[in-house]
CSV table of C-alpha atoms in Angstrom, one decimal:
chain,number,residue,atom,x,y,z
A,680,MET,CA,-0.3,0.0,0.1
A,681,SER,CA,1.1,3.5,-1.0
A,682,ALA,CA,1.6,5.7,2.1
A,683,PRO,CA,-0.8,8.1,2.8
A,684,GLN,CA,-0.5,12.0,1.0
A,685,LYS,CA,-0.1,14.7,3.3
A,686,SER,CA,-2.0,17.8,3.5
A,687,LEU,CA,-1.1,21.2,2.3
A,688,ALA,CA,-0.7,22.3,5.8
A,689,GLN,CA,1.2,19.1,6.8
A,690,ARG,CA,4.0,19.4,3.9
A,691,LEU,CA,4.3,23.2,5.0
A,692,PHE,CA,4.6,23.2,8.8
A,693,GLU,CA,5.9,19.6,9.2
A,694,PRO,CA,9.3,19.0,9.3
A,695,LYS,CA,10.6,15.9,6.8
A,696,ALA,CA,13.3,14.7,9.5
A,697,ILE,CA,13.9,15.4,12.5
A,698,ASP,CA,17.1,17.2,12.1
A,699,ARG,CA,15.8,19.8,9.4
A,700,GLN,CA,13.3,22.6,9.3
A,701,SER,CA,9.7,22.6,7.6
A,702,LEU,CA,8.8,25.1,5.1
A,703,VAL,CA,7.6,27.7,6.7
A,704,ALA,CA,10.2,27.7,9.4
A,705,PHE,CA,12.9,27.3,7.0
A,706,ILE,CA,11.5,30.6,5.0
A,707,ILE,CA,10.8,32.5,8.0
A,708,THR,CA,14.5,31.8,9.7
A,709,TYR,CA,16.2,32.7,6.5
A,710,ALA,CA,14.2,35.9,5.6
A,711,LEU,CA,14.6,37.2,9.5
A,712,LEU,CA,18.5,36.0,9.2
A,713,PHE,CA,18.7,38.3,5.7
A,714,LEU,CA,17.0,41.1,7.5
A,715,TRP,CA,19.1,41.1,10.2
A,716,ALA,CA,22.2,40.9,7.9
A,717,LEU,CA,20.6,43.8,6.5
A,718,VAL,CA,20.5,45.9,9.3
A,719,VAL,CA,24.4,44.7,10.7
A,720,LEU,CA,26.0,45.3,7.4
A,721,VAL,CA,23.7,48.6,5.5
A,722,PRO,CA,25.3,50.7,8.0
A,723,LEU,CA,29.1,49.3,7.4
A,724,TYR,CA,28.4,49.6,3.4
A,725,TRP,CA,27.0,53.4,4.2
A,726,VAL,CA,30.1,54.2,5.8
A,727,LEU,CA,32.7,52.6,3.4
A,728,ILE,CA,31.2,54.1,0.4
A,729,THR,CA,31.5,57.5,2.4
A,730,SER,CA,35.1,57.4,3.2
A,731,PHE,CA,35.1,57.6,-1.2
A,732,LYS,CA,32.9,60.8,-1.1
A,733,GLY,CA,33.8,64.3,-1.1
A,734,PRO,CA,31.6,67.3,0.3
A,735,GLY,CA,29.6,67.7,-2.9
A,736,GLU,CA,28.2,64.1,-2.8
A,737,VAL,CA,27.8,63.7,0.5
A,738,ASP,CA,25.5,67.5,0.7
A,739,ASN,CA,23.9,66.4,-2.5
A,740,GLY,CA,23.1,62.8,-2.1
A,741,PRO,CA,22.1,60.4,-1.0
A,742,PHE,CA,24.3,58.2,-3.5
A,743,TYR,CA,24.7,54.8,-3.3
A,744,LEU,CA,26.4,52.7,-6.0
A,745,PRO,CA,30.2,53.9,-6.4
A,746,PHE,CA,30.9,54.5,-10.5
A,747,ILE,CA,26.9,54.6,-11.1
A,748,ASP,CA,25.6,57.6,-8.6
A,749,PHE,CA,29.1,59.4,-8.1
A,750,THR,CA,32.6,58.8,-8.9
A,751,PRO,CA,34.9,58.0,-5.9
A,752,SER,CA,37.8,59.8,-4.9
A,753,LEU,CA,40.6,59.3,-2.4
A,754,GLN,CA,40.5,62.8,-1.0
A,755,ALA,CA,39.5,61.5,2.4
A,756,TRP,CA,41.9,58.9,2.7
A,757,ASP,CA,45.0,61.0,1.5
A,758,PHE,CA,43.8,64.0,3.7
A,759,MET,CA,43.4,61.6,6.8
A,760,LEU,CA,46.1,59.3,6.6
A,761,LEU,CA,49.1,61.2,5.0
A,762,GLN,CA,48.2,64.9,6.1
A,763,ASN,CA,46.4,65.0,9.4
A,764,TYR,CA,49.0,63.1,11.4
A,765,THR,CA,46.6,59.9,11.9
A,766,LEU,CA,49.3,57.3,12.4
A,767,GLY,CA,50.2,58.5,15.8
A,768,PRO,CA,47.1,57.8,17.3
A,769,TYR,CA,46.6,54.9,15.4
A,770,LEU,CA,49.5,53.3,16.7
A,771,ASN,CA,48.9,54.1,20.2
A,772,SER,CA,45.6,52.9,20.3
A,773,VAL,CA,47.6,49.6,18.7
A,774,VAL,CA,49.6,49.5,21.5
A,775,VAL,CA,47.6,50.5,24.6
A,776,ALA,CA,44.7,48.1,23.3
A,777,LEU,CA,47.3,44.8,23.0
A,778,ALA,CA,49.4,45.6,25.7
A,779,SER,CA,46.3,46.4,28.5
A,780,THR,CA,44.2,43.3,27.2
A,781,THR,CA,47.6,41.0,27.2
A,782,LEU,CA,47.6,42.0,30.7
A,783,ALA,CA,44.5,41.8,31.9
A,784,LEU,CA,44.0,38.5,30.5
A,785,LEU,CA,47.4,37.2,32.1
A,786,ILE,CA,46.5,38.8,35.4
A,787,GLY,CA,42.7,38.0,35.7
A,788,SER,CA,43.5,34.6,34.2
A,789,LEU,CA,45.5,34.1,37.5
A,790,ALA,CA,43.3,35.5,39.8
A,791,ALA,CA,40.3,33.8,38.4
A,792,TYR,CA,41.9,30.1,38.5
A,793,ALA,CA,42.9,31.2,42.4
A,794,LEU,CA,39.3,31.7,42.8
A,795,VAL,CA,38.1,28.8,41.7
A,796,ARG,CA,40.8,26.6,43.2
A,797,ILE,CA,42.0,28.2,46.7
A,798,ARG,CA,39.9,29.2,49.5
A,799,PHE,CA,40.6,32.6,51.0
A,800,GLU,CA,39.9,34.1,53.9
A,801,VAL,CA,40.3,38.3,54.1
A,802,LYS,CA,40.3,39.5,57.9
A,803,LEU,CA,37.7,42.4,57.4
A,804,ALA,CA,40.4,43.6,59.8
A,805,GLY,CA,43.2,44.3,57.6
A,806,VAL,CA,40.8,45.6,55.1
A,807,ALA,CA,39.8,48.2,57.4
A,808,LEU,CA,43.1,49.1,58.2
A,809,PHE,CA,44.3,49.2,54.5
A,810,VAL,CA,41.6,51.5,53.9
A,811,LEU,CA,42.5,53.6,56.8
A,812,LEU,CA,46.1,53.9,55.5
A,813,LEU,CA,45.2,54.7,52.3
A,814,VAL,CA,43.1,57.5,53.1
A,815,ALA,CA,45.9,58.4,55.6
A,816,VAL,CA,48.5,58.6,52.4
A,817,ILE,CA,46.1,60.8,50.4
A,818,ALA,CA,45.9,63.2,53.0
A,819,ALA,CA,49.3,63.3,54.2
A,820,VAL,CA,50.3,63.8,50.3
A,821,ALA,CA,47.6,66.2,49.2
A,822,SER,CA,47.6,68.2,52.6
A,823,PHE,CA,50.9,68.2,54.4
A,824,GLY,CA,53.1,68.1,51.6
A,825,VAL,CA,54.4,65.0,52.0
A,826,THR,CA,55.7,63.1,49.2
A,827,TRP,CA,53.9,60.3,47.9
A,828,PRO,CA,57.0,57.3,48.1
A,829,ILE,CA,57.9,58.6,51.6
A,830,ALA,CA,53.7,58.4,52.9
A,831,THR,CA,53.7,54.7,51.2
A,832,SER,CA,56.2,53.4,52.7
A,833,VAL,CA,55.2,54.2,56.0
A,834,ALA,CA,52.0,53.1,55.2
A,835,LEU,CA,53.6,49.5,53.9
A,836,ALA,CA,55.5,49.4,57.0
A,837,LEU,CA,52.8,49.9,59.4
A,838,PHE,CA,50.1,47.7,57.4
A,839,VAL,CA,52.8,44.8,57.3
A,840,ILE,CA,53.3,45.3,61.3
A,841,ALA,CA,49.7,45.1,61.9
A,842,MET,CA,49.6,42.1,59.6
A,843,PHE,CA,51.7,40.3,61.9
A,844,THR,CA,50.2,41.2,65.2
A,845,PHE,CA,46.6,41.8,66.2
A,846,ILE,CA,45.2,41.4,62.4
A,847,GLY,CA,46.1,37.7,62.8
A,848,ARG,CA,44.3,36.6,65.9
A,849,THR,CA,40.6,38.8,64.6
A,850,GLN,CA,38.0,35.9,63.2
A,851,ALA,CA,35.7,37.9,60.9
A,852,ALA,CA,36.7,37.4,57.4
A,853,VAL,CA,35.5,37.5,54.0
A,854,GLY,CA,35.7,34.4,51.5
A,855,ASN,CA,35.4,33.7,47.8
A,856,ASN,CA,32.1,34.8,46.8
A,857,ASP,CA,32.7,38.3,48.6
A,858,ILE,CA,35.8,39.3,47.1
A,859,GLU,CA,34.3,38.1,43.1
A,860,PHE,CA,31.2,40.2,44.1
A,861,TRP,CA,34.1,42.9,44.9
A,862,ILE,CA,36.2,42.7,41.6
A,863,ILE,CA,32.8,42.6,39.6
A,864,SER,CA,31.6,45.9,41.6
A,865,ASN,CA,34.2,47.6,40.5
A,866,ARG,CA,33.4,47.7,37.2
A,867,ILE,CA,29.9,48.1,37.9
A,868,MET,CA,30.9,51.5,39.1
A,869,PRO,CA,30.8,54.5,36.6
A,870,PRO,CA,34.2,55.3,34.9
A,871,ILE,CA,33.6,58.9,35.4
A,872,VAL,CA,33.3,58.2,39.2
A,873,ALA,CA,37.1,57.6,38.9
A,874,VAL,CA,38.6,59.8,36.6
A,875,LEU,CA,39.5,62.7,38.6
A,876,PRO,CA,41.6,61.0,41.2
A,877,ILE,CA,43.0,58.5,38.5
A,878,TYR,CA,44.3,62.2,36.9
A,879,VAL,CA,45.4,63.2,39.8
A,880,MET,CA,47.7,60.1,40.5
A,881,PHE,CA,48.9,60.0,37.1
A,882,GLN,CA,49.5,63.9,37.3
A,883,GLN,CA,51.8,63.7,40.2
A,884,LEU,CA,53.8,60.5,38.9
A,885,ARG,CA,54.3,62.9,35.6
A,886,LEU,CA,52.9,60.3,33.6
A,887,LEU,CA,50.0,62.1,31.9
A,888,ASP,CA,50.0,62.0,27.9
A,889,THR,CA,51.9,58.8,28.2
A,890,GLN,CA,51.1,55.2,26.9
A,891,ALA,CA,52.0,53.4,30.5
A,892,ALA,CA,49.0,55.6,32.1
A,893,LEU,CA,46.7,54.3,29.5
A,894,ILE,CA,48.0,50.9,29.8
A,895,ALA,CA,47.9,50.9,33.2
A,896,THR,CA,44.3,52.2,33.5
A,897,TYR,CA,42.8,50.0,30.6
A,898,THR,CA,44.1,47.2,32.3
A,899,ALA,CA,42.8,48.1,36.1
A,900,VAL,CA,39.0,48.9,34.4
A,901,ASN,CA,39.0,45.2,32.4
A,902,LEU,CA,40.4,43.2,35.0
A,903,PRO,CA,36.9,42.6,36.3
A,904,ILE,CA,35.3,41.7,33.4
A,905,VAL,CA,38.4,39.2,32.4
A,906,VAL,CA,38.1,37.6,36.4
A,907,TRP,CA,34.0,37.1,36.0
A,908,LEU,CA,34.5,35.5,32.2
A,909,THR,CA,37.1,33.1,32.9
A,910,ARG,CA,36.4,31.5,35.9
A,911,ASP,CA,33.4,30.1,34.7
A,912,PHE,CA,35.9,28.4,32.1
A,913,PHE,CA,38.3,27.5,34.9
A,914,ALA,CA,35.4,26.0,36.9
A,915,ALA,CA,34.3,23.8,34.2
A,916,ILE,CA,37.6,21.8,34.3
A,917,PRO,CA,37.7,18.8,36.2
A,918,LEU,CA,39.4,18.7,39.4
A,919,ASP,CA,40.6,14.8,38.5
A,920,LEU,CA,42.9,16.4,36.0
A,921,GLU,CA,44.9,18.6,38.3
A,922,GLU,CA,44.9,16.4,41.5
A,923,SER,CA,46.3,13.7,39.3
A,924,ALA,CA,49.0,16.2,38.2
A,925,GLU,CA,49.9,17.5,41.7
A,926,ILE,CA,50.2,13.5,42.9
A,927,ASP,CA,52.6,13.6,40.2
A,928,GLY,CA,54.6,16.3,42.3
A,929,ALA,CA,53.2,19.5,39.9
A,930,SER,CA,53.1,22.6,41.2
A,931,LYS,CA,49.9,24.7,41.7
A,932,LEU,CA,51.6,27.3,38.8
A,933,ARG,CA,52.7,24.3,36.4
A,934,VAL,CA,49.2,23.1,36.6
A,935,PHE,CA,47.7,25.9,35.6
A,936,ALA,CA,50.2,26.7,32.7
A,937,THR,CA,50.3,22.9,31.2
A,938,ILE,CA,47.0,21.8,32.2
A,939,ALA,CA,44.4,24.8,32.9
A,940,LEU,CA,45.3,27.0,30.4
A,941,PRO,CA,45.2,24.9,27.4
A,942,LEU,CA,41.8,23.5,28.3
A,943,VAL,CA,40.1,27.1,28.3
A,944,ARG,CA,42.4,28.0,25.3
A,945,SER,CA,39.0,28.9,23.3
A,946,GLY,CA,37.6,30.5,26.1
A,947,LEU,CA,40.7,32.9,26.5
A,948,VAL,CA,40.2,33.8,23.0
A,949,ALA,CA,36.6,35.1,23.5
A,950,THR,CA,37.7,37.0,26.2
A,951,PHE,CA,41.0,38.4,24.9
A,952,LEU,CA,38.7,40.0,21.8
A,953,LEU,CA,35.9,41.4,24.1
A,954,VAL,CA,38.3,43.3,26.7
A,955,LEU,CA,40.5,44.2,23.3
A,956,ILE,CA,37.2,45.6,22.2
A,957,LEU,CA,36.4,47.6,25.0
A,958,ALA,CA,40.2,49.0,25.2
A,959,TRP,CA,40.5,49.7,21.4
A,960,ASN,CA,36.8,52.0,21.9
A,961,GLU,CA,37.6,53.2,25.1
A,962,TYR,CA,37.1,57.3,24.8
A,963,LEU,CA,36.6,58.6,28.5
A,964,LEU,CA,39.8,57.7,30.0
A,965,ALA,CA,41.8,58.5,26.7
A,966,LEU,CA,40.2,61.9,26.9
A,967,PHE,CA,41.2,62.9,30.4
A,968,LEU,CA,44.3,60.9,30.8
A,969,SER,CA,45.7,61.9,26.7
A,970,ASN,CA,46.7,64.9,25.0
A,971,VAL,CA,48.9,64.6,22.0
A,972,LYS,CA,51.6,62.3,22.4
A,973,ALA,CA,49.4,59.4,23.6
A,974,GLN,CA,46.3,60.5,21.7
A,975,THR,CA,44.4,57.5,20.5
A,976,MET,CA,41.6,56.6,17.6
A,977,PRO,CA,38.2,57.3,19.6
A,978,VAL,CA,39.9,60.9,21.0
A,979,LEU,CA,40.9,61.7,17.5
A,980,VAL,CA,37.7,60.9,16.0
A,981,SER,CA,35.8,63.4,18.5
A,982,ALA,CA,38.7,66.2,17.9
A,983,GLN,CA,37.4,66.1,13.8
A,984,ASN,CA,33.9,66.1,14.9
A,985,THR,CA,34.1,69.2,17.6
A,986,THR,CA,37.1,71.6,15.6
A,987,ARG,CA,36.2,70.7,12.3
A,988,GLY,CA,32.2,70.3,12.1
A,989,PRO,CA,30.5,67.2,10.9
A,990,GLN,CA,32.8,66.5,7.9
A,991,TRP,CA,31.2,62.7,7.4
A,992,TRP,CA,33.8,61.7,4.5
A,993,ASN,CA,36.9,62.4,6.9
A,994,MET,CA,35.1,60.8,9.7
A,995,SER,CA,34.1,57.8,7.7
A,996,VAL,CA,37.8,57.0,7.0
A,997,LEU,CA,38.3,56.9,10.9
A,998,ILE,CA,35.8,54.5,11.6
A,999,VAL,CA,36.8,52.1,8.6
A,1000,VAL,CA,40.4,52.3,10.0
A,1001,MET,CA,39.0,51.8,13.2
A,1002,ILE,CA,36.5,48.9,12.3
A,1003,ALA,CA,39.2,47.3,10.2
A,1004,PRO,CA,41.6,45.6,12.8
A,1005,VAL,CA,38.8,44.2,14.9
A,1006,VAL,CA,36.6,42.5,12.4
A,1007,ALA,CA,40.3,40.9,10.9
A,1008,ILE,CA,40.9,39.6,14.2
A,1009,ALA,CA,37.2,38.1,15.0
A,1010,SER,CA,37.3,36.6,11.5
A,1011,VAL,CA,40.8,34.7,12.2
A,1012,LEU,CA,39.6,33.9,15.8
A,1013,GLN,CA,35.7,33.2,14.9
A,1014,LYS,CA,35.9,29.2,15.5
A,1015,HIS,CA,37.5,30.0,18.9
A,1016,ILE,CA,35.1,32.7,19.7
A,1017,ALA,CA,32.2,30.1,18.8
A,1018,ARG,CA,33.9,27.4,21.0
A,1019,GLY,CA,34.5,29.7,24.0
A,1020,LEU,CA,31.3,31.4,24.3
A,1021,LEU,CA,30.0,27.6,25.3
A,1022,VAL,CA,32.7,26.6,27.3
A,1023,GLY,CA,31.4,26.5,31.1
A,1024,ALA,CA,28.0,26.9,29.7
A,1025,VAL,CA,26.6,23.6,30.0
A,1026,LYS,CA,27.8,21.8,33.7
A,1027,GLY,CA,27.1,18.2,34.8
């Protein structure tokens, strides 16, 4: 007997196999994907073709198709890249973003691994004393004219003495969960709150308008994100693997370097790209801490818009130059990123 024929509704809405979509679901899915692709790609296309326009094409437009609606020109590229000193800010952005991201990933992964594998007890008395000494150092430097190296050295000496005397005898302490919450709370705080103290600190250190100041600040700002992302990656590693290595005589640092890091490589790549984008696009901190020598690309784009008005053809060149490296890195690391986003998501 021949199989009964399916109705039109069954052919449209029922999938032919368990691993395939029905015809209607297939059409809807790809229609939504096409619309989303337009939403993502059309603005990028518009910025790209605007960089090859001049004032006439921008003001008299819109023109959509090069060589059909308008004749492309390299005038904006020549002005922004060869005559407008864009190379310096671009190199600053590359150095600062790569260096700060690498440092944040190195320090943050070590901190995350420690929080996952080591039990901490931080005495509340020690925390309170640290805060009091910090306030005392600030007051001594700002109000009494004491140099910061002397004030810091005295405060550290007092803190060490206290740690080996009465602080160790106290009972109240905070654990790993409290430390993790404190770390992420530093990222929750709006950056504008910390800009002025950071500015004064680097002014006293004579490090304003230097790459070192930007690298240190970006590293500190992005460190909480690295810790919170990588902690789940390390928590997903079976503890038996590390215990076997420790039984064979491997130290904690060797276990971290030879076992933990290779197993979470994809997660580290995804974290690296996310933090790199944040550092690459950072504007507020760069605006306060840099002037000419350490100026980055976001500050340059803002300066172009402020001093010359919205010259979209010139700004489009800067935007394309800023987007290109991130897109290239994401394309190369796409496989690791997709895998890294799933690491630690499923726990058994």
